[in-house]
PDB file of C-alpha atoms and ligand atoms in Angstrom:
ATOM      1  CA  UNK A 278       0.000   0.000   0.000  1.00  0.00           C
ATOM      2  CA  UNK A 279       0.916   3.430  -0.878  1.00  0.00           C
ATOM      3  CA  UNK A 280       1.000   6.567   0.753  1.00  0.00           C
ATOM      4  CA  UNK A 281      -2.311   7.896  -0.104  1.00  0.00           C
ATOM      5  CA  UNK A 282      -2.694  11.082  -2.087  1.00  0.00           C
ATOM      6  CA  UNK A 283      -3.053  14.575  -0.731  1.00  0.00           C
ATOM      7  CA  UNK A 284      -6.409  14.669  -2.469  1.00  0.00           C
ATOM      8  CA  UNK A 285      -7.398  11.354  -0.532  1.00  0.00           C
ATOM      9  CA  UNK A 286      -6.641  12.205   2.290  1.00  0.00           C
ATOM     10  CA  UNK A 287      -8.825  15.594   2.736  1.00  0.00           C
ATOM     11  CA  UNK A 288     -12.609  15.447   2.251  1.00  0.00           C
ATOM     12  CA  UNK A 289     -15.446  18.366   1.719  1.00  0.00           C
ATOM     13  CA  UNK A 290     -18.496  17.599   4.017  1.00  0.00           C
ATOM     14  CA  UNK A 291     -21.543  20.078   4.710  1.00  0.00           C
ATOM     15  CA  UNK A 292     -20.298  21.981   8.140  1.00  0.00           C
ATOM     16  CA  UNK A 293     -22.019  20.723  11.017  1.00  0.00           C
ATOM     17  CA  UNK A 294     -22.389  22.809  14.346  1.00  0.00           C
ATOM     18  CA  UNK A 295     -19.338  21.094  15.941  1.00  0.00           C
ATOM     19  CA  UNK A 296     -17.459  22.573  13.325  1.00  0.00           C
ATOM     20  CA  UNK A 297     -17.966  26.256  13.932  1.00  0.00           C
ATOM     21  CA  UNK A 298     -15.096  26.609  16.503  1.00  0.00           C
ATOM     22  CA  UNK A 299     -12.810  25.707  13.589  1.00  0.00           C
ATOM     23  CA  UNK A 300     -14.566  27.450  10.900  1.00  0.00           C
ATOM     24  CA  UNK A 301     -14.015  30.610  12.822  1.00  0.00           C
ATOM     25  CA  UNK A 302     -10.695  30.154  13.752  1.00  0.00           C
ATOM     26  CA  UNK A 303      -9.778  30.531   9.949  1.00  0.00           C
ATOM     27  CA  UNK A 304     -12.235  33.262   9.592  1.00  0.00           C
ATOM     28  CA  UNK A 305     -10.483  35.015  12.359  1.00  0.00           C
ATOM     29  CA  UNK A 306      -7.139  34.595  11.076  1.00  0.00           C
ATOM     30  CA  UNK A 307      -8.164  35.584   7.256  1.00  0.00           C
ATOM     31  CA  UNK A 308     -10.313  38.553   7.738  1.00  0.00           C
ATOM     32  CA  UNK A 309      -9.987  41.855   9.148  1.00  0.00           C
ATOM     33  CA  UNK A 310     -13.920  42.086   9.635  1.00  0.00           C
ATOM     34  CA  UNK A 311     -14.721  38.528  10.681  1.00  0.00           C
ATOM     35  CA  UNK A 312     -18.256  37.036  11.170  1.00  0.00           C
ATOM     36  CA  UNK A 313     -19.054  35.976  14.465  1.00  0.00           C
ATOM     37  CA  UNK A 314     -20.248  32.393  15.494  1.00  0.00           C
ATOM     38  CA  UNK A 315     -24.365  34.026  15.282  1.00  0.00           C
ATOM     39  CA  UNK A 316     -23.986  34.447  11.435  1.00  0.00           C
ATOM     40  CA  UNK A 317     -22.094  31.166  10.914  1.00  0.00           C
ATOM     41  CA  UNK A 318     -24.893  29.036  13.257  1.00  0.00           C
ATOM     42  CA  UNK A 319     -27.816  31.150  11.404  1.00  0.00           C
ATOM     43  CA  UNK A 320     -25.763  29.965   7.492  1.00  0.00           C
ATOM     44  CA  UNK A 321     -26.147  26.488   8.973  1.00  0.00           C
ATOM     45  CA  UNK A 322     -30.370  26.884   9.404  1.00  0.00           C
ATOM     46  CA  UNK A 323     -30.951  28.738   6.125  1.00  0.00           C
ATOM     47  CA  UNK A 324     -32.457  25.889   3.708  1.00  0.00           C
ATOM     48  CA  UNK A 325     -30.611  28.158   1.096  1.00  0.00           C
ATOM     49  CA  UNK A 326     -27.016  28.342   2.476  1.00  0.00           C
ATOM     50  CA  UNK A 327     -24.620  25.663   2.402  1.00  0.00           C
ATOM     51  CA  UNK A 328     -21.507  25.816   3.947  1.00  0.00           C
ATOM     52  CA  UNK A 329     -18.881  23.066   3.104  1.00  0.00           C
ATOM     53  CA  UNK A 330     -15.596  22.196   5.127  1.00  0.00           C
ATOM     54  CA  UNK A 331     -12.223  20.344   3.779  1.00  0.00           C
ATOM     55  CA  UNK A 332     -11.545  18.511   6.357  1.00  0.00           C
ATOM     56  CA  UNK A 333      -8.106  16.254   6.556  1.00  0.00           C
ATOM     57  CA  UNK A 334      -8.988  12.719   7.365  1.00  0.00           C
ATOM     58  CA  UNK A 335      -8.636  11.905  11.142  1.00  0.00           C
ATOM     59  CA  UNK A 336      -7.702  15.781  11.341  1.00  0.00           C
ATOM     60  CA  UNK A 337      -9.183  19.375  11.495  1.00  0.00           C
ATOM     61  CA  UNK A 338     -10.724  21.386   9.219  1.00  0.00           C
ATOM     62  CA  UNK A 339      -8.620  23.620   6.721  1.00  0.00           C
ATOM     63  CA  UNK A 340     -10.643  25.352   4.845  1.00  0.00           C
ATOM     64  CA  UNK A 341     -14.292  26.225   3.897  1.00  0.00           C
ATOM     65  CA  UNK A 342     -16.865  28.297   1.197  1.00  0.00           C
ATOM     66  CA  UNK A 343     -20.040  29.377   2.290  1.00  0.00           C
ATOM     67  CA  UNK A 344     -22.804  29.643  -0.816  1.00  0.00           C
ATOM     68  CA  UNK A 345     -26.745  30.718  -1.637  1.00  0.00           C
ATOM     69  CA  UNK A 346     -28.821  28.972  -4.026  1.00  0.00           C
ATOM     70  CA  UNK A 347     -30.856  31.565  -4.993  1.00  0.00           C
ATOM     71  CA  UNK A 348     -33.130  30.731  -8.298  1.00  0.00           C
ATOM     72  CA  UNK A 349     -30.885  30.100 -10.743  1.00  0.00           C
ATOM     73  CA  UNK A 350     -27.708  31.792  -8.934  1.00  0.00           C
ATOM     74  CA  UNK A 351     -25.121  30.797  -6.688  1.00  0.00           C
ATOM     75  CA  UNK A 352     -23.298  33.753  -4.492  1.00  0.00           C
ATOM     76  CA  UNK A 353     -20.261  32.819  -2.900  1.00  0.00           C
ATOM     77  CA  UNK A 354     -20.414  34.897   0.315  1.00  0.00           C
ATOM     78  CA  UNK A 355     -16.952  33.385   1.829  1.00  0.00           C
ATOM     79  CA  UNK A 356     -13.998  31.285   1.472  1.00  0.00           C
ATOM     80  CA  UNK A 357     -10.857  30.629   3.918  1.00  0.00           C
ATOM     81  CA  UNK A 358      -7.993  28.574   3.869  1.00  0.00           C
ATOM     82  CA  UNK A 359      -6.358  28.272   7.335  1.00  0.00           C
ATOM     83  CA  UNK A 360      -2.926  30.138   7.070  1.00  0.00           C
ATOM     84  CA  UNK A 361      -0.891  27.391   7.560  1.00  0.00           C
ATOM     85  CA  UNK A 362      -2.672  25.297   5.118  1.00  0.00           C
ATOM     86  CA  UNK A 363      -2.533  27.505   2.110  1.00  0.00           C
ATOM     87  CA  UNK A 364      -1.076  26.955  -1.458  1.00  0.00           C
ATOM     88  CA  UNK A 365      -2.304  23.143  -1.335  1.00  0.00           C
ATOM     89  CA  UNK A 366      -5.188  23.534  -3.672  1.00  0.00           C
ATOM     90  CA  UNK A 367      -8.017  23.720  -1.171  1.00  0.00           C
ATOM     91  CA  UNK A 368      -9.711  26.779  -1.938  1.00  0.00           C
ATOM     92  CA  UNK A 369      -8.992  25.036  -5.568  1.00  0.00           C
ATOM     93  CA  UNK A 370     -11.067  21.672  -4.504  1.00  0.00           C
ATOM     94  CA  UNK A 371     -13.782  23.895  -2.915  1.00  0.00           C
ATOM     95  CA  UNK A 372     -14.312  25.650  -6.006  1.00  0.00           C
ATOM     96  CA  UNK A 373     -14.232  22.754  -8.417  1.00  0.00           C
ATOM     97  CA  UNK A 374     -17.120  21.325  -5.880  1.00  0.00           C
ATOM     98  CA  UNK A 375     -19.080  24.424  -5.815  1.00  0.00           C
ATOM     99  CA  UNK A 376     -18.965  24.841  -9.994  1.00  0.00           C
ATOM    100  CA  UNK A 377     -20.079  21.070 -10.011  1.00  0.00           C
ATOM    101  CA  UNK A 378     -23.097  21.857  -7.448  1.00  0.00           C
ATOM    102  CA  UNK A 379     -24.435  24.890  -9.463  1.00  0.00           C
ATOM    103  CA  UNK A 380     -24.388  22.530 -12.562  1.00  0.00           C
ATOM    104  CA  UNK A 381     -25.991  20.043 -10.735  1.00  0.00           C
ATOM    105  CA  UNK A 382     -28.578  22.656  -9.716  1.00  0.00           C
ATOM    106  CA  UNK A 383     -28.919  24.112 -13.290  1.00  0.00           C
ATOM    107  CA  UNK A 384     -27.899  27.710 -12.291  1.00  0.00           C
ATOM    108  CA  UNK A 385     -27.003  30.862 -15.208  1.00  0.00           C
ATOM    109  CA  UNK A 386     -24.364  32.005 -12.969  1.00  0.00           C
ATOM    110  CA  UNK A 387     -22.138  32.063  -9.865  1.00  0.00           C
ATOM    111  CA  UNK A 388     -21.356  35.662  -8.727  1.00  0.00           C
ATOM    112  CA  UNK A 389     -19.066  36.793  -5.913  1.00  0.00           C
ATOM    113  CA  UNK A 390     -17.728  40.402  -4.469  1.00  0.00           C
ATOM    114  CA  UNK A 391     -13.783  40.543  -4.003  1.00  0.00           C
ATOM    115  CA  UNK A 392     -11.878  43.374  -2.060  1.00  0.00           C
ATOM    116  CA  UNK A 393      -9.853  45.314  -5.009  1.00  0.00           C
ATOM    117  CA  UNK A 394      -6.672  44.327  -3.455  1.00  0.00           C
ATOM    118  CA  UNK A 395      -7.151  40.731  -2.766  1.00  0.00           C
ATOM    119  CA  UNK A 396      -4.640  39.727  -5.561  1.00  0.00           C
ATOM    120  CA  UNK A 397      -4.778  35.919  -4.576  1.00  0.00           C
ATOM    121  CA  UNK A 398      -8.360  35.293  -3.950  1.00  0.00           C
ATOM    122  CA  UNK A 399      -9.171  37.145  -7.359  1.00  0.00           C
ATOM    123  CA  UNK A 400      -6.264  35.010  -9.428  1.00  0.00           C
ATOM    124  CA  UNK A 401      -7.968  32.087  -8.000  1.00  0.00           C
ATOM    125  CA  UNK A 402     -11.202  32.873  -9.281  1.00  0.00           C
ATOM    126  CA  UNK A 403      -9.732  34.131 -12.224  1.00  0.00           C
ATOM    127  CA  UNK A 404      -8.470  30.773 -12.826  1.00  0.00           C
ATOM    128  CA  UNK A 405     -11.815  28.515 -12.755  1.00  0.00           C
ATOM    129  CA  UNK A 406     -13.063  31.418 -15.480  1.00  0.00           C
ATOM    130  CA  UNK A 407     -15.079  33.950 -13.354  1.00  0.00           C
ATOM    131  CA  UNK A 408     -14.627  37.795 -14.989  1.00  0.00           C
ATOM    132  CA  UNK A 409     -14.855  41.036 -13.595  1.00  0.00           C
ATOM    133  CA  UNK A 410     -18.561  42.484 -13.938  1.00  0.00           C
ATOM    134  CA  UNK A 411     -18.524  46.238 -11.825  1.00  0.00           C
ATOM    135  CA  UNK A 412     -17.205  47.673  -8.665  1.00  0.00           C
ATOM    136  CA  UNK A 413     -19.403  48.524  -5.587  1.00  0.00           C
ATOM    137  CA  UNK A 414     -17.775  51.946  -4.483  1.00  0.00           C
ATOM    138  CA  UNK A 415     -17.042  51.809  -0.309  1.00  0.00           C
ATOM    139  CA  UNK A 416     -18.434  48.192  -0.060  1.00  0.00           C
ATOM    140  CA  UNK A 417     -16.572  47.012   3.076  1.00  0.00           C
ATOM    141  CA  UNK A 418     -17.527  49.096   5.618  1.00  0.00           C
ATOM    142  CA  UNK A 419     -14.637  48.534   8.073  1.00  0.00           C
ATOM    143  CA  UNK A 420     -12.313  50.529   5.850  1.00  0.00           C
ATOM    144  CA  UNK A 421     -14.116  51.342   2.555  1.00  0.00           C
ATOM    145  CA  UNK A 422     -12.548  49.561   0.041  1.00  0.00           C
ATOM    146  CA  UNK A 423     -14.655  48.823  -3.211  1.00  0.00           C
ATOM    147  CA  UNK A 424     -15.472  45.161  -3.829  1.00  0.00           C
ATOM    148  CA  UNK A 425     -15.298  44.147  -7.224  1.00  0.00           C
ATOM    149  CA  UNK A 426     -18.263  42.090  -8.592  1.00  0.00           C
ATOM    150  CA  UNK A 427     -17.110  39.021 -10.474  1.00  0.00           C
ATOM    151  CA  UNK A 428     -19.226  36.249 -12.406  1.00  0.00           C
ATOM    152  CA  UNK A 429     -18.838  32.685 -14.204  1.00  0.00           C
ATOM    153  CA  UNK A 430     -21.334  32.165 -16.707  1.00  0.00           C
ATOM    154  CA  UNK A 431     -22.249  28.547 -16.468  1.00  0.00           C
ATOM    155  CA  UNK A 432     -23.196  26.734 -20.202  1.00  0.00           C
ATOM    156  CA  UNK A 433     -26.058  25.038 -19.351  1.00  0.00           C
ATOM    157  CA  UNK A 434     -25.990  21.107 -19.659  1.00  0.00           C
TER     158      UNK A 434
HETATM  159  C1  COA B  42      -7.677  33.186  -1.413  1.00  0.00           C
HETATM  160  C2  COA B  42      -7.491  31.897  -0.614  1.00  0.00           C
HETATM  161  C3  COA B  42      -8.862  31.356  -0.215  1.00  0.00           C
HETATM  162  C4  COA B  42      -6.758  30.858  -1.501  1.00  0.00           C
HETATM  163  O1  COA B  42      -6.713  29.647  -0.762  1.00  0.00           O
HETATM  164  P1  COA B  42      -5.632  28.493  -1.038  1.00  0.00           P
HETATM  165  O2  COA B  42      -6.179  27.233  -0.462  1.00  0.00           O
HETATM  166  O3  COA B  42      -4.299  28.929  -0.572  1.00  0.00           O
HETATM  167  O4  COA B  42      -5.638  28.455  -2.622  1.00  0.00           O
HETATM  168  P2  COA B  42      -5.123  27.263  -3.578  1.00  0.00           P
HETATM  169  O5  COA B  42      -3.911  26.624  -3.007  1.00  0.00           O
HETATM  170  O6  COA B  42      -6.284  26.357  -3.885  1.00  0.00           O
HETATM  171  O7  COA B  42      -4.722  28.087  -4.853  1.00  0.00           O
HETATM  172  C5  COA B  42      -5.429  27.970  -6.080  1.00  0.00           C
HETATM  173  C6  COA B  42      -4.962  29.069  -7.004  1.00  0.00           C
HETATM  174  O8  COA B  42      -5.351  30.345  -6.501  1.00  0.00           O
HETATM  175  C7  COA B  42      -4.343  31.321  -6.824  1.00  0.00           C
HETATM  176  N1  COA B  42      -3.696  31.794  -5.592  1.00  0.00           N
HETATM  177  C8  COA B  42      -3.905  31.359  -4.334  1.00  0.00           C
HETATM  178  N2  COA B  42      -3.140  32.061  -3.458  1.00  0.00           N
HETATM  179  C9  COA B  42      -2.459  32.962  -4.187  1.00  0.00           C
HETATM  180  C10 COA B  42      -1.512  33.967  -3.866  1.00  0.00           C
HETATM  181  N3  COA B  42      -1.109  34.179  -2.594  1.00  0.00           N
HETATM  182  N4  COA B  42      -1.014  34.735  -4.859  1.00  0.00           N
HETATM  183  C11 COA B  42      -1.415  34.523  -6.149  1.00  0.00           C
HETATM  184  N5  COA B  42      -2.294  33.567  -6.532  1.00  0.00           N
HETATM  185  C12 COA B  42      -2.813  32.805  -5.557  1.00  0.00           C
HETATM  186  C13 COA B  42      -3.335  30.586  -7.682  1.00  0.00           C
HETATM  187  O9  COA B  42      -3.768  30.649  -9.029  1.00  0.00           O
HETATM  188  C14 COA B  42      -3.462  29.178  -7.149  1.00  0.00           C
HETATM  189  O10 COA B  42      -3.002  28.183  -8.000  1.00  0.00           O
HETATM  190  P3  COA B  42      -1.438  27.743  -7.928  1.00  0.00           P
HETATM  191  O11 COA B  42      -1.128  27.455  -6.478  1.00  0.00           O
HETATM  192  O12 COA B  42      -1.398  26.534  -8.820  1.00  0.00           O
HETATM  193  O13 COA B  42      -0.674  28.914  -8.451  1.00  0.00           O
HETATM  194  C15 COA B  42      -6.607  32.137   0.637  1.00  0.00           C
HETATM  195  O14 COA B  42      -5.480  32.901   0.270  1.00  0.00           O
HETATM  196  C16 COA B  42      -7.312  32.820   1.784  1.00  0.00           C
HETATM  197  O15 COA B  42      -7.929  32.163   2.643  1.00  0.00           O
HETATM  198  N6  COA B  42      -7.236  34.175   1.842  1.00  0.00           N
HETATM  199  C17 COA B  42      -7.879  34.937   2.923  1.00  0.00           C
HETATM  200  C18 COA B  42      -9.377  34.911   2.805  1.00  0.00           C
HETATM  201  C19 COA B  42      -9.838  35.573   1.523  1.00  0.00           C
HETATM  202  O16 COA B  42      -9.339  36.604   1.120  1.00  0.00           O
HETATM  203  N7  COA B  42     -10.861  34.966   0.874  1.00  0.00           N
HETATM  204  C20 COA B  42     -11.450  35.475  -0.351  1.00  0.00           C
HETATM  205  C21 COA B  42     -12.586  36.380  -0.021  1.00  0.00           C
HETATM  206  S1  COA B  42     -13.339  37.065  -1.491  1.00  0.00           S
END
């Protein structure tokens, strides 16, 4: 037997209450304005939310995305890799699996809002094809940086 693979050994599972300690440790650590454990336990009873962990195998969580279904769109509202985790293709597994459920679902589009001057988070969704659609002026209002509104048109199957 061999060692198993990296991608083997991590899973993505729907977050369950037990997980929120975790979850918000990474959201903590990754942004300057981060929720608190109310809006992560009120994503979990929303029949439209859906937030999905990586979790290593035997281990903790690394990573996560939080997602609406909403009609025939899917908003991305968050994603986190834990610091020490990044650069291993997480955030890259979470969106393959969050393309695959809006297929799955039949959705036009997946939209998202990005800081301006998040360089990695918008290369990454640069990557799996998503383009930049506008700018909301002032959108974060901890320090008033614009967001900038991006969207993957999905072909429908
Ligand atoms: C953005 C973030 C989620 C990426 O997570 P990650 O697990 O490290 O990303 P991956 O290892 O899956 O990287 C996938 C691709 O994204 C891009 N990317 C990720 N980090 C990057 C960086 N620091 N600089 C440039 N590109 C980067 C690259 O294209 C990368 O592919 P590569 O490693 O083959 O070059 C992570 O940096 C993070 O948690 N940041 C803080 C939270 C945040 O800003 N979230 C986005 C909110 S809109």
């Amino acid at each position: 037997m061999g060692t198993p693979s990296r991608a083997r050994r991590f899973e993505i599972l729907p977050a369950r209450v037990q997980d929120i300690d975790e979850v918000m440790e990474i959201e903590r650590l990754s942004f300057k304005a981060p929720w608190t454990r109310q809006v992560f336990l009120e994503e979990l009873q929303r029949d439209w939310a859906h937030l999905d962990v990586v979790r290593e195998r035997g281990g903790g969580v690394v990573a996560f995305l939080n997602h609406w279904l909403v009609r025939d769109e899917v908003h991305i509202l968050n994603i986190a890799t834990h610091p020490d985790a990044r650069r291993h293709a997480h955030a890259e597994r979470l969106m393959r699996h969050v393309i695959e459920f809006a297929h799955a679902h039949r959705c036009r589009v997946i939209t998202l809002e990005v800081r301006r001057s998040n360089y990695a988070a918008i290369h990454l969704y640069r990557r799996f094809g998503f383009r930049p659609v506008g700018v909301r002026p002032n959108y974060y209002a901890e320090d008033g940086e614009d967001a900038i509104v991006m969207l993957l048109d999905l072909d429908p199957e």
